[in-house]
Amino acid sequence: MSNKSYGCLDECIGCLGCIGIPLFLLWGMAHPVSFWIIVGTVVILWITLWIVEKERIRSLQLAEEERLRSLQLADIDYMEGFEFEEYICNLLRFKGFEVEHTRGSGDFGVDIVASKEGFRYAVQVKRRNSPVSRRAISDAVGGMAKYDCNVAMVITNNYFTEGAKELAKANKCILIDRNELASWIYDFQMAEEKQKEKKEDEEYFKKMHELDEELEDYDYLDDITGRDDKPWI
């Protein structure tokens, strides 16, 4: 729809408002009960929508704070380069990749080789205090053949320059920036928490089962000896 059409539509809506509001007020004077019922309903609806929208924004803010908190908890901004690479290896394993860390210099621009669902990813890892340039994309793409990879990927704790994004798009290189990495870390940490809770539950039920077996042994001894005393009572 053209801008001219939108302008005409706005004018029509404005005219309807100018005519409709006075007519509605006149109708309200003739039907005051119905008028205030409608006004009250509209006010309640507006307040409800305002509360819902406010809660939605608050939920988004809390989710963003939680993702940022996960980054701070992981301390990735203060990791050494090799330590950061190892951490990324753990994240990739969690996401279902088979991981090979190339370790050290002479890696031809590829820090990690990750495999999943028939694809081999040449991964360049950059822990930086400033946006990552296009050179990292060139390194990842250039090292693909060396490791027999068919996909390039660059992962950073920062963001990418516009030039890096353009080059990545042209070479179908996957970019994982700070926001995406935060989501990875958050999922990883939540899985760790769930695993910890599961382990605690298993230990609890194991102890309860052992206690039940001990109680059964005491009951058996009481049956064959005629004893009725319980040492723990």
XYZ file of C-alpha atoms in Angstrom:
233
model
C 0.000 0.000 0.000
C 1.402 3.426 -0.937
C 2.058 6.264 1.512
C -0.781 8.182 -0.144
C -3.215 5.343 0.617
C -2.054 5.245 4.227
C -2.608 9.024 4.439
C -6.175 8.688 3.186
C -6.830 5.887 5.664
C -5.535 8.003 8.545
C -7.765 10.906 7.470
C -10.813 8.622 7.345
C -10.094 7.243 10.817
C -9.639 10.795 12.129
C -12.947 11.896 10.625
C -14.759 8.893 12.094
C -13.284 9.727 15.500
C -14.371 13.368 15.267
C -17.906 12.321 14.373
C -18.175 9.189 16.492
C -17.003 10.551 19.836
C -19.573 13.409 20.020
C -22.328 11.029 18.916
C -21.269 8.526 21.572
C -21.342 11.262 24.244
C -24.812 12.347 23.138
C -25.980 8.740 23.255
C -24.459 8.461 26.742
C -26.465 11.410 27.990
C -29.633 9.650 26.868
C -28.537 6.244 28.250
C -26.304 7.008 31.265
C -26.326 3.493 32.758
C -25.291 1.784 29.532
C -22.776 4.561 28.860
C -20.943 4.090 32.147
C -21.030 0.306 31.804
C -19.284 0.615 28.426
C -16.791 3.198 29.728
C -16.025 1.061 32.782
C -15.530 -2.033 30.637
C -13.154 -0.173 28.325
C -11.166 1.206 31.290
C -10.897 -2.247 32.902
C -9.846 -3.772 29.581
C -7.219 -1.079 29.061
C -5.805 -1.549 32.586
C -5.715 -5.334 32.088
C -3.843 -4.996 28.804
C -1.439 -2.521 30.407
C -0.693 -4.936 33.266
C -0.202 -7.857 30.863
C 2.165 -5.826 28.683
C 4.091 -4.619 31.727
C 4.516 -8.210 32.955
C 5.622 -9.318 29.489
C 8.308 -6.624 29.384
C 9.378 -7.517 32.927
C 9.667 -11.203 31.973
C 11.832 -10.314 28.983
C 14.050 -8.148 31.167
C 14.435 -10.912 33.750
C 15.301 -13.424 31.026
C 17.932 -11.062 29.625
C 19.369 -10.463 33.099
C 19.521 -14.222 33.659
C 21.434 -14.716 30.407
C 23.860 -11.944 31.337
C 24.208 -13.441 34.809
C 25.091 -16.771 33.266
C 27.917 -15.086 31.368
C 29.234 -13.525 34.564
C 28.996 -16.832 36.418
C 30.961 -18.572 33.719
C 33.662 -15.856 33.908
C 34.322 -16.302 30.218
C 35.388 -12.695 29.791
C 38.382 -13.369 32.035
C 39.392 -16.760 30.667
C 42.672 -17.328 28.886
C 42.371 -18.148 25.187
C 43.077 -21.879 25.567
C 40.756 -22.126 28.585
C 37.990 -20.450 26.579
C 38.511 -22.957 23.750
C 38.151 -25.847 26.210
C 34.969 -24.314 27.574
C 33.534 -23.990 24.075
C 34.381 -27.661 23.517
C 32.236 -28.530 26.541
C 29.357 -26.411 25.248
C 29.543 -28.062 21.826
C 29.548 -31.538 23.407
C 26.487 -30.548 25.416
C 24.790 -29.531 22.158
C 25.430 -32.970 20.680
C 28.650 -32.404 18.725
C 31.629 -34.734 18.591
C 34.572 -32.453 19.288
C 38.263 -32.488 18.398
C 40.420 -29.688 19.841
C 43.277 -28.874 17.437
C 45.305 -27.381 20.318
C 47.898 -24.711 19.756
C 49.646 -22.979 16.877
C 49.761 -24.361 13.368
C 46.022 -25.058 13.450
C 45.473 -23.276 10.098
C 42.870 -20.976 11.646
C 40.731 -23.786 13.077
C 40.625 -24.244 16.855
C 37.977 -26.969 17.019
C 36.637 -29.547 14.593
C 33.040 -30.395 15.523
C 30.926 -33.102 13.887
C 27.169 -33.558 13.987
C 24.582 -35.207 11.734
C 27.034 -35.780 8.876
C 28.482 -32.245 8.904
C 31.999 -31.268 9.938
C 32.433 -27.762 11.303
C 35.695 -25.824 11.205
C 35.350 -23.693 14.343
C 37.375 -20.566 15.059
C 37.108 -19.391 18.697
C 37.770 -15.762 19.613
C 37.739 -14.394 23.149
C 37.938 -10.659 22.563
C 37.379 -7.346 24.316
C 36.326 -5.746 21.013
C 34.233 -6.838 18.002
C 35.720 -9.624 15.884
C 36.937 -8.615 12.421
C 36.567 -10.387 9.090
C 39.968 -12.024 9.504
C 38.476 -14.641 11.851
C 35.941 -15.583 9.172
C 38.718 -15.831 6.574
C 40.704 -18.127 8.891
C 37.752 -20.425 9.547
C 36.745 -20.627 5.883
C 40.362 -21.038 4.766
C 40.986 -23.907 7.193
C 37.984 -25.977 6.149
C 39.825 -27.991 3.494
C 42.714 -28.832 5.852
C 40.343 -30.619 8.236
C 37.936 -31.934 5.594
C 35.099 -29.739 6.862
C 32.049 -28.549 4.941
C 30.866 -25.793 7.314
C 32.716 -22.882 8.947
C 31.785 -21.404 12.319
C 33.180 -18.562 14.428
C 32.322 -18.264 18.131
C 33.101 -15.226 20.270
C 32.284 -13.719 23.653
C 31.946 -10.367 21.877
C 30.218 -9.302 18.640
C 31.150 -9.089 14.953
C 31.972 -6.100 12.776
C 29.762 -5.379 9.785
C 32.552 -6.480 7.465
C 32.786 -9.806 9.277
C 29.019 -10.313 8.977
C 29.084 -9.591 5.241
C 31.978 -11.991 4.618
C 30.326 -14.687 6.744
C 27.092 -14.336 4.799
C 28.924 -14.630 1.481
C 30.702 -17.822 2.642
C 27.794 -19.342 4.618
C 29.883 -19.140 7.790
C 27.891 -19.516 11.029
C 28.431 -16.718 13.541
C 27.859 -17.204 17.260
C 28.066 -13.862 19.035
C 27.752 -12.913 22.705
C 23.948 -13.112 22.769
C 23.802 -16.572 21.216
C 26.672 -17.778 23.383
C 24.798 -16.551 26.466
C 21.851 -18.749 25.472
C 24.183 -21.738 25.070
C 25.696 -21.150 28.490
C 22.292 -20.656 30.112
C 20.978 -23.955 28.688
C 24.199 -25.683 29.741
C 23.982 -24.397 33.311
C 20.290 -25.230 33.629
C 21.050 -28.781 32.475
C 23.794 -29.001 35.099
C 21.345 -27.861 37.789
C 18.774 -30.442 36.699
C 21.442 -33.148 36.644
C 22.489 -32.147 40.160
C 18.887 -32.274 41.398
C 18.401 -35.671 39.741
C 21.520 -37.018 41.434
C 20.363 -35.721 44.820
C 16.957 -37.358 44.312
C 18.586 -40.662 43.375
C 20.776 -40.557 46.492
C 17.767 -39.757 48.650
C 15.682 -42.647 47.290
C 18.689 -44.961 47.578
C 19.036 -44.118 51.289
C 15.299 -44.571 51.804
C 15.481 -47.990 50.120
C 18.408 -49.001 52.348
C 16.477 -47.851 55.413
C 13.445 -49.907 54.335
C 15.668 -52.972 53.966
C 17.090 -52.416 57.465
C 13.581 -52.153 58.890
C 12.584 -55.381 57.144
C 15.652 -57.118 58.654
C 14.650 -56.003 62.150
C 11.088 -57.183 61.588
C 12.406 -60.564 60.446
C 14.571 -60.893 63.595
C 11.593 -60.008 65.768
C 9.534 -62.728 64.101
C 12.086 -65.485 64.718
C 13.200 -64.365 68.191
C 9.899 -63.132 69.544
C 11.477 -59.785 70.442
C 9.250 -56.805 70.349
C 11.752 -54.098 71.243
C 13.141 -51.686 68.672
C 16.540 -50.189 69.497
C 15.692 -46.898 67.778
C 12.403 -46.360 69.614
